[in-house]
Amino acid sequence: MREILPVAAGWYTAGLPFGLATVVATSRSAPRDPGAAMAVGPGDEVVGSVSGGCVEGAVFELAQEVVASGEARLETFGYSDADAFAVGLTCGGEITLLVRPVTAASDPVFGEVAGSVAAGRPVTVATVADGPAPRGASLAVWPDRVAGTLGASGLDAAVTADARGELALGATGMRHYGPHGERREDAVAVFLHSFAPPPRMLVFGAIDYAAAVARIGAFLGYRVTVCDARPVFATPERFPAEAEVVVDWPHRYLGRTDTDGRTVICVLTHDPKFDVPLLEVALRRPAAYIGAMGSRRTHDDRMRRLAEAGLGEAELGRLRSPVGLDLGARTPEEVAVSVAAEIVALRWGGSGRPLTATDGAVHPRRDGSPGA
């Protein structure tokens, strides 16, 4: 959705209606997660994707139909082996899409939401997917205010509370309520789509490996900062345009920088005078991933120094060192791929093994169960 918003916001501002299809639920090996979106605008222009190509043709037609009718629709697509030409997902999964028309009249908060996402301000959008409520109605929830309505004040209140909780977690998914927001009923399905600011990647050490890691971090959607105490190396010209470059002692910079459970910290300084004080700070802070570059000998020396500095077993156990998965990487770009692979595997619980050597679903369920 983030990728298509700039184009969709342009249509909206120009008063041009468009159809917006959003993945609101998946099962088994679905190719895209909830929140993936595709929009069909004027002149049959298409942006985004909901299935990686499996059902886009059918969704294109659906989007045109909802714009013409003004009525939102909820559609489920799955794999069919009875008809090789049937619309379906060849991966064997299933996706449910909410396809709705977007105009200033049907969605008065869309423009404001798009502006918040572009500016990096957190917002959750709640949209009625099914049930005895206006399908496609939207409520935008910021940390300090709301806009729009789902059609009933009680439903708005219940959804607002849940949306703020999801926003704090950066979570997206379906919730169910009674017609007036009753918690123990499930008549109304509401899709909560959280637009939390992009997670941060903090890369320490202005070396060629750091430039490669910064590039792949930006590609994965992180807001990247590169920090080094040496101004001769920490120059913007040496790093991708998307990366912020900071000249400061790494431990001092991290000490005054907020981190959370989505933050990635890559320590590539490869020098004890930098990385030991930095890791003392990092391993005591919230982060999704903390990795440090170095040989086995460097790792052993680093762990000894950190233990002498008072870090306990649980804190030391958070460190991924030597950094990255064993891909046989040699070049800075290859090492960056191995680091990114470890970050992704840790995030989703992947094994890091070749898929040909594993069984079960290629895309396990988000709740950790094996799927189909």
CSV table of C-alpha atoms in Angstrom, one decimal:
chain,number,residue,atom,x,y,z
A,1,MET,CA,0.0,0.0,0.0
A,2,ARG,CA,2.8,2.4,0.8
A,3,GLU,CA,4.1,1.9,-2.7
A,4,ILE,CA,0.9,2.8,-4.5
A,5,LEU,CA,-0.2,5.7,-2.3
A,6,PRO,CA,1.7,8.5,-4.1
A,7,VAL,CA,0.0,7.6,-7.4
A,8,ALA,CA,-3.4,7.0,-5.8
A,9,ALA,CA,-3.2,10.2,-3.8
A,10,GLY,CA,-2.6,12.1,-7.1
A,11,TRP,CA,-5.8,10.6,-8.5
A,12,TYR,CA,-7.7,11.5,-5.4
A,13,THR,CA,-6.5,15.1,-5.3
A,14,ALA,CA,-7.4,15.5,-9.0
A,15,GLY,CA,-10.9,14.2,-8.3
A,16,LEU,CA,-10.5,11.0,-10.3
A,17,PRO,CA,-12.3,8.0,-8.9
A,18,PHE,CA,-10.3,4.7,-8.7
A,19,GLY,CA,-10.8,1.2,-7.5
A,20,LEU,CA,-8.7,0.0,-4.6
A,21,ALA,CA,-8.2,-3.8,-3.9
A,22,THR,CA,-6.7,-4.7,-0.6
A,23,VAL,CA,-5.7,-8.1,0.8
A,24,VAL,CA,-7.6,-8.5,4.0
A,25,ALA,CA,-7.1,-12.2,4.8
A,26,THR,CA,-5.0,-15.1,3.6
A,27,SER,CA,-4.7,-18.8,4.2
A,28,ARG,CA,-2.1,-21.4,3.4
A,29,SER,CA,0.7,-20.4,0.9
A,30,ALA,CA,-0.8,-17.0,-0.1
A,31,PRO,CA,1.8,-15.0,-2.0
A,32,ARG,CA,1.1,-11.6,-0.4
A,33,ASP,CA,0.3,-10.6,3.2
A,34,PRO,CA,-2.7,-8.6,4.4
A,35,GLY,CA,-2.3,-5.0,3.4
A,36,ALA,CA,-1.0,-5.7,-0.1
A,37,ALA,CA,-2.9,-3.5,-2.5
A,38,MET,CA,-3.6,-2.8,-6.1
A,39,ALA,CA,-5.3,0.3,-7.6
A,40,VAL,CA,-7.0,0.8,-11.0
A,41,GLY,CA,-7.3,4.4,-12.0
A,42,PRO,CA,-8.1,6.6,-14.9
A,43,GLY,CA,-7.2,5.3,-18.3
A,44,ASP,CA,-7.0,1.8,-16.9
A,45,GLU,CA,-3.7,2.6,-15.2
A,46,VAL,CA,-2.7,-0.1,-12.7
A,47,VAL,CA,-0.3,0.2,-9.7
A,48,GLY,CA,0.5,-2.4,-7.1
A,49,SER,CA,-0.2,-6.1,-6.8
A,50,VAL,CA,-2.3,-8.4,-4.6
A,51,SER,CA,-1.0,-11.8,-5.7
A,52,GLY,CA,2.2,-11.5,-7.7
A,53,GLY,CA,0.3,-12.0,-11.0
A,54,CYS,CA,-2.1,-14.9,-10.2
A,55,VAL,CA,-5.4,-13.0,-10.0
A,56,GLU,CA,-4.5,-9.5,-11.1
A,57,GLY,CA,-6.6,-9.8,-14.3
A,58,ALA,CA,-9.7,-10.6,-12.4
A,59,VAL,CA,-9.0,-7.9,-9.8
A,60,PHE,CA,-8.6,-5.4,-12.6
A,61,GLU,CA,-12.1,-6.1,-13.8
A,62,LEU,CA,-13.5,-6.1,-10.3
A,63,ALA,CA,-12.0,-2.7,-9.6
A,64,GLN,CA,-13.6,-1.3,-12.7
A,65,GLU,CA,-17.0,-2.8,-11.7
A,66,VAL,CA,-16.9,-1.2,-8.2
A,67,VAL,CA,-16.0,2.2,-9.6
A,68,ALA,CA,-19.0,1.9,-12.0
A,69,SER,CA,-21.4,0.7,-9.3
A,70,GLY,CA,-20.1,2.6,-6.4
A,71,GLU,CA,-20.5,-0.5,-4.3
A,72,ALA,CA,-17.6,-2.3,-2.4
A,73,ARG,CA,-17.2,-6.0,-2.8
A,74,LEU,CA,-15.5,-8.8,-0.8
A,75,GLU,CA,-14.0,-11.5,-2.9
A,76,THR,CA,-12.0,-14.7,-2.2
A,77,PHE,CA,-9.7,-16.3,-4.7
A,78,GLY,CA,-8.2,-19.8,-4.3
A,79,TYR,CA,-6.6,-22.5,-6.3
A,80,SER,CA,-8.7,-24.7,-8.5
A,81,ASP,CA,-7.3,-27.9,-10.0
A,82,ALA,CA,-10.6,-28.7,-11.7
A,83,ASP,CA,-10.1,-26.1,-14.4
A,84,ALA,CA,-6.6,-25.2,-15.5
A,85,PHE,CA,-7.9,-21.9,-16.8
A,86,ALA,CA,-9.9,-20.9,-13.7
A,87,VAL,CA,-8.9,-17.7,-11.9
A,88,GLY,CA,-6.9,-18.9,-8.9
A,89,LEU,CA,-3.7,-19.0,-7.1
A,90,THR,CA,-1.3,-21.5,-8.5
A,91,CYS,CA,0.6,-21.6,-5.2
A,92,GLY,CA,-2.3,-23.4,-3.6
A,93,GLY,CA,-3.2,-20.5,-1.2
A,94,GLU,CA,-6.2,-18.4,-0.8
A,95,ILE,CA,-6.7,-14.6,-0.5
A,96,THR,CA,-9.7,-12.5,0.4
A,97,LEU,CA,-9.8,-9.0,-1.1
A,98,LEU,CA,-11.8,-6.0,-0.3
A,99,VAL,CA,-12.4,-4.1,-3.5
A,100,ARG,CA,-13.9,-0.6,-3.1
A,101,PRO,CA,-14.3,2.6,-5.0
A,102,VAL,CA,-12.4,5.6,-3.7
A,103,THR,CA,-13.6,9.1,-4.2
A,104,ALA,CA,-13.7,12.2,-2.0
A,105,ALA,CA,-17.4,11.4,-1.2
A,106,SER,CA,-17.0,7.7,-0.5
A,107,ASP,CA,-13.7,8.1,1.5
A,108,PRO,CA,-13.2,11.6,2.8
A,109,VAL,CA,-10.2,10.7,4.9
A,110,PHE,CA,-8.1,9.0,2.2
A,111,GLY,CA,-6.1,12.2,1.3
A,112,GLU,CA,-5.3,12.9,4.9
A,113,VAL,CA,-4.2,9.3,5.5
A,114,ALA,CA,-2.0,9.5,2.4
A,115,GLY,CA,-0.4,12.7,3.6
A,116,SER,CA,0.3,11.2,7.0
A,117,VAL,CA,2.0,8.1,5.5
A,118,ALA,CA,4.1,10.2,3.2
A,119,ALA,CA,5.2,12.3,6.2
A,120,GLY,CA,6.0,9.3,8.3
A,121,ARG,CA,3.2,10.0,10.8
A,122,PRO,CA,1.7,6.9,12.3
A,123,VAL,CA,-2.0,6.1,11.4
A,124,THR,CA,-4.2,3.1,11.3
A,125,VAL,CA,-7.1,2.8,8.8
A,126,ALA,CA,-10.1,0.7,9.8
A,127,THR,CA,-12.4,-0.3,6.9
A,128,VAL,CA,-15.6,-2.3,7.1
A,129,ALA,CA,-15.1,-5.5,5.1
A,130,ASP,CA,-18.3,-7.4,5.8
A,131,GLY,CA,-21.4,-7.6,8.0
A,132,PRO,CA,-24.3,-5.2,9.0
A,133,ALA,CA,-22.3,-2.0,8.5
A,134,PRO,CA,-21.5,0.1,5.4
A,135,ARG,CA,-19.0,-2.0,3.5
A,136,GLY,CA,-16.0,0.1,2.5
A,137,ALA,CA,-16.6,2.7,5.2
A,138,SER,CA,-13.3,3.9,6.7
A,139,LEU,CA,-12.2,5.4,10.0
A,140,ALA,CA,-8.7,6.8,10.3
A,141,VAL,CA,-7.1,6.6,13.7
A,142,TRP,CA,-4.0,8.6,14.8
A,143,PRO,CA,-2.5,8.5,18.3
A,144,ASP,CA,-4.3,11.7,19.2
A,145,ARG,CA,-7.4,12.0,17.0
A,146,VAL,CA,-9.7,10.2,14.6
A,147,ALA,CA,-11.5,11.0,11.3
A,148,GLY,CA,-14.3,9.3,9.4
A,149,THR,CA,-16.9,6.8,10.7
A,150,LEU,CA,-17.8,3.1,10.3
A,151,GLY,CA,-21.5,4.0,10.6
A,152,ALA,CA,-22.1,3.6,14.4
A,153,SER,CA,-20.6,5.5,17.3
A,154,GLY,CA,-20.2,2.4,19.4
A,155,LEU,CA,-18.4,0.6,16.6
A,156,ASP,CA,-16.2,3.6,16.1
A,157,ALA,CA,-15.2,3.7,19.8
A,158,ALA,CA,-14.4,0.0,20.0
A,159,VAL,CA,-12.4,0.1,16.7
A,160,THR,CA,-10.5,3.2,17.7
A,161,ALA,CA,-9.2,1.6,20.9
A,162,ASP,CA,-8.1,-1.5,19.0
A,163,ALA,CA,-6.6,0.5,16.2
A,164,ARG,CA,-4.3,2.4,18.6
A,165,GLY,CA,-3.1,-0.9,20.1
A,166,GLU,CA,-2.4,-2.3,16.6
A,167,LEU,CA,-0.6,0.9,15.7
A,168,ALA,CA,1.7,0.6,18.6
A,169,LEU,CA,2.7,-2.8,17.4
A,170,GLY,CA,2.7,-1.9,13.7
A,171,ALA,CA,0.2,-4.8,13.2
A,172,THR,CA,-2.3,-5.3,10.4
A,173,GLY,CA,-5.3,-7.7,10.4
A,174,MET,CA,-9.0,-8.4,10.6
A,175,ARG,CA,-11.0,-7.8,13.8
A,176,HIS,CA,-14.7,-8.7,14.5
A,177,TYR,CA,-17.3,-6.8,16.4
A,178,GLY,CA,-21.1,-6.6,17.0
A,179,PRO,CA,-23.0,-3.9,15.0
A,180,HIS,CA,-22.4,-1.4,17.8
A,181,GLY,CA,-18.9,-2.4,18.7
A,182,GLU,CA,-19.8,-5.4,21.0
A,183,ARG,CA,-16.6,-7.2,21.9
A,184,ARG,CA,-18.0,-10.7,22.1
A,185,GLU,CA,-19.8,-10.7,18.7
A,186,ASP,CA,-18.4,-11.2,15.2
A,187,ALA,CA,-21.1,-9.9,12.9
A,188,VAL,CA,-19.0,-7.1,11.6
A,189,ALA,CA,-15.5,-7.7,10.0
A,190,VAL,CA,-13.3,-4.7,10.2
A,191,PHE,CA,-9.8,-4.6,8.5
A,192,LEU,CA,-7.2,-2.6,10.5
A,193,HIS,CA,-4.3,-1.5,8.4
A,194,SER,CA,-1.5,0.1,10.4
A,195,PHE,CA,0.9,2.5,8.8
A,196,ALA,CA,3.6,2.8,11.5
A,197,PRO,CA,6.8,4.7,10.5
A,198,PRO,CA,9.3,2.4,8.7
A,199,PRO,CA,11.5,0.4,11.1
A,200,ARG,CA,15.1,1.7,11.6
A,201,MET,CA,18.3,0.1,10.5
A,202,LEU,CA,21.3,1.5,12.4
A,203,VAL,CA,24.6,0.6,10.6
A,204,PHE,CA,27.8,1.4,12.6
A,205,GLY,CA,31.1,1.6,10.8
A,206,ALA,CA,31.6,3.6,7.5
A,207,ILE,CA,33.2,0.8,5.5
A,208,ASP,CA,32.4,-0.7,2.1
A,209,TYR,CA,30.4,-3.5,3.8
A,210,ALA,CA,28.3,-0.8,5.5
A,211,ALA,CA,27.5,0.8,2.2
A,212,ALA,CA,26.2,-2.5,0.8
A,213,VAL,CA,24.2,-3.2,4.0
A,214,ALA,CA,22.7,0.3,3.8
A,215,ARG,CA,21.6,-0.3,0.2
A,216,ILE,CA,19.9,-3.6,0.9
A,217,GLY,CA,18.4,-2.2,4.1
A,218,ALA,CA,16.8,0.6,2.2
A,219,PHE,CA,15.5,-1.9,-0.4
A,220,LEU,CA,13.9,-3.9,2.4
A,221,GLY,CA,12.0,-0.8,3.6
A,222,TYR,CA,14.2,0.3,6.6
A,223,ARG,CA,15.0,3.9,7.4
A,224,VAL,CA,18.8,3.6,7.4
A,225,THR,CA,21.3,5.6,9.4
A,226,VAL,CA,25.1,5.0,9.0
A,227,CYS,CA,27.2,6.2,11.9
A,228,ASP,CA,31.0,6.4,12.3
A,229,ALA,CA,33.3,8.6,14.5
A,230,ARG,CA,35.7,9.2,11.6
A,231,PRO,CA,34.6,12.1,9.4
A,232,VAL,CA,36.9,11.2,6.6
A,233,PHE,CA,34.9,8.0,6.1
A,234,ALA,CA,31.4,9.0,7.2
A,235,THR,CA,30.6,11.1,4.1
A,236,PRO,CA,27.2,11.1,2.3
A,237,GLU,CA,29.0,10.5,-1.0
A,238,ARG,CA,30.1,7.0,0.1
A,239,PHE,CA,26.6,5.8,0.9
A,240,PRO,CA,23.2,5.5,-0.9
A,241,ALA,CA,21.1,8.6,-1.1
A,242,GLU,CA,18.4,7.0,1.1
A,243,ALA,CA,20.8,6.7,4.1
A,244,GLU,CA,21.4,9.3,6.7
A,245,VAL,CA,25.1,9.6,7.6
A,246,VAL,CA,26.1,10.7,11.1
A,247,VAL,CA,29.5,11.5,12.4
A,248,ASP,CA,29.7,10.6,16.1
A,249,TRP,CA,31.0,8.0,18.4
A,250,PRO,CA,28.7,4.9,17.9
A,251,HIS,CA,27.9,4.3,21.5
A,252,ARG,CA,27.1,7.9,22.1
A,253,TYR,CA,24.9,8.2,19.1
A,254,LEU,CA,23.0,5.0,20.0
A,255,GLY,CA,22.6,6.2,23.6
A,256,ARG,CA,20.5,9.1,22.5
A,257,THR,CA,18.6,7.3,19.8
A,258,ASP,CA,15.2,5.7,20.3
A,259,THR,CA,15.0,2.0,19.3
A,260,ASP,CA,12.1,-0.4,19.5
A,261,GLY,CA,11.2,-4.1,18.8
A,262,ARG,CA,11.5,-3.6,15.0
A,263,THR,CA,15.0,-1.9,15.0
A,264,VAL,CA,17.9,-3.6,13.3
A,265,ILE,CA,21.4,-2.8,14.6
A,266,CYS,CA,24.4,-3.8,12.5
A,267,VAL,CA,27.8,-3.3,14.1
A,268,LEU,CA,30.5,-3.4,11.3
A,269,THR,CA,33.1,-1.3,13.0
A,270,HIS,CA,35.3,-4.4,13.5
A,271,ASP,CA,37.3,-2.5,16.2
A,272,PRO,CA,37.0,-3.2,19.9
A,273,LYS,CA,37.4,0.5,20.9
A,274,PHE,CA,34.2,1.2,18.9
A,275,ASP,CA,32.2,-2.0,19.0
A,276,VAL,CA,32.5,-3.1,22.6
A,277,PRO,CA,31.1,0.2,24.1
A,278,LEU,CA,28.5,0.2,21.4
A,279,LEU,CA,27.4,-3.3,22.1
A,280,GLU,CA,27.2,-2.6,25.8
A,281,VAL,CA,24.5,-0.1,24.9
A,282,ALA,CA,22.8,-2.1,22.1
A,283,LEU,CA,22.4,-5.3,24.1
A,284,ARG,CA,20.5,-3.5,26.8
A,285,ARG,CA,18.1,-1.8,24.5
A,286,PRO,CA,15.0,-3.1,22.6
A,287,ALA,CA,15.8,-4.3,19.1
A,288,ALA,CA,14.7,-7.0,16.6
A,289,TYR,CA,18.2,-7.8,15.6
A,290,ILE,CA,21.7,-7.0,16.8
A,291,GLY,CA,24.6,-8.4,14.6
A,292,ALA,CA,28.3,-7.8,14.7
A,293,MET,CA,30.9,-8.4,12.1
A,294,GLY,CA,34.2,-10.2,12.9
A,295,SER,CA,36.1,-13.5,12.8
A,296,ARG,CA,35.6,-16.3,15.3
A,297,ARG,CA,38.6,-15.0,17.2
A,298,THR,CA,37.2,-11.5,17.2
A,299,HIS,CA,33.9,-12.8,18.4
A,300,ASP,CA,35.4,-14.7,21.3
A,301,ASP,CA,37.4,-11.7,22.4
A,302,ARG,CA,34.4,-9.4,22.1
A,303,MET,CA,32.2,-11.8,24.2
A,304,ARG,CA,34.9,-11.9,26.9
A,305,ARG,CA,35.1,-8.1,27.0
A,306,LEU,CA,31.3,-7.7,27.1
A,307,ALA,CA,31.1,-10.2,30.0
A,308,GLU,CA,33.7,-8.3,31.9
A,309,ALA,CA,31.7,-5.2,31.3
A,310,GLY,CA,28.8,-6.8,33.2
A,311,LEU,CA,26.5,-8.1,30.5
A,312,GLY,CA,24.6,-11.3,31.5
A,313,GLU,CA,24.0,-14.5,29.6
A,314,ALA,CA,20.6,-13.4,28.3
A,315,GLU,CA,22.0,-10.1,27.0
A,316,LEU,CA,24.9,-11.8,25.3
A,317,GLY,CA,22.6,-14.4,23.8
A,318,ARG,CA,20.9,-11.6,21.7
A,319,LEU,CA,24.0,-11.0,19.7
A,320,ARG,CA,24.2,-12.5,16.2
A,321,SER,CA,28.0,-12.9,15.7
A,322,PRO,CA,29.6,-13.5,13.3
A,323,VAL,CA,27.0,-11.6,11.5
A,324,GLY,CA,24.9,-13.1,8.7
A,325,LEU,CA,24.0,-16.6,7.4
A,326,ASP,CA,26.5,-19.0,6.0
A,327,LEU,CA,26.2,-18.3,2.2
A,328,GLY,CA,29.9,-18.4,1.4
A,329,ALA,CA,29.8,-14.7,0.9
A,330,ARG,CA,33.0,-12.8,0.0
A,331,THR,CA,32.2,-9.4,-1.5
A,332,PRO,CA,30.5,-6.6,0.4
A,333,GLU,CA,27.4,-7.1,-1.6
A,334,GLU,CA,27.3,-10.8,-0.9
A,335,VAL,CA,27.9,-10.2,2.8
A,336,ALA,CA,25.0,-7.7,2.7
A,337,VAL,CA,22.7,-10.4,1.3
A,338,SER,CA,23.8,-12.8,4.0
A,339,VAL,CA,23.0,-10.2,6.7
A,340,ALA,CA,19.7,-9.4,5.1
A,341,ALA,CA,18.8,-13.1,4.9
A,342,GLU,CA,19.5,-13.5,8.6
A,343,ILE,CA,17.4,-10.5,9.5
A,344,VAL,CA,14.5,-11.9,7.4
A,345,ALA,CA,14.9,-15.4,8.8
A,346,LEU,CA,14.9,-14.1,12.4
A,347,ARG,CA,11.9,-11.9,11.7
A,348,TRP,CA,9.7,-14.7,10.3
A,349,GLY,CA,11.2,-17.7,12.1
A,350,GLY,CA,12.8,-19.1,9.0
A,351,SER,CA,15.4,-21.9,9.2
A,352,GLY,CA,17.9,-20.5,6.6
A,353,ARG,CA,18.0,-23.8,4.9
A,354,PRO,CA,17.3,-24.3,1.1
A,355,LEU,CA,13.6,-24.8,0.5
A,356,THR,CA,14.4,-28.0,-1.4
A,357,ALA,CA,15.5,-29.4,1.9
A,358,THR,CA,12.4,-28.5,3.8
A,359,ASP,CA,8.8,-29.7,4.0
A,360,GLY,CA,5.5,-28.0,4.6
A,361,ALA,CA,4.2,-24.6,3.4
A,362,VAL,CA,6.6,-22.3,1.7
A,363,HIS,CA,4.8,-19.4,3.5
A,364,PRO,CA,4.1,-20.6,7.1
A,365,ARG,CA,1.1,-19.0,8.8
A,366,ARG,CA,1.9,-15.7,10.6
A,367,ASP,CA,0.9,-17.2,13.9
A,368,GLY,CA,3.8,-19.6,13.7
A,369,SER,CA,1.7,-22.7,12.9
A,370,PRO,CA,2.8,-24.8,10.0
A,371,GLY,CA,0.1,-23.9,7.5
A,372,ALA,CA,-0.7,-26.2,4.6
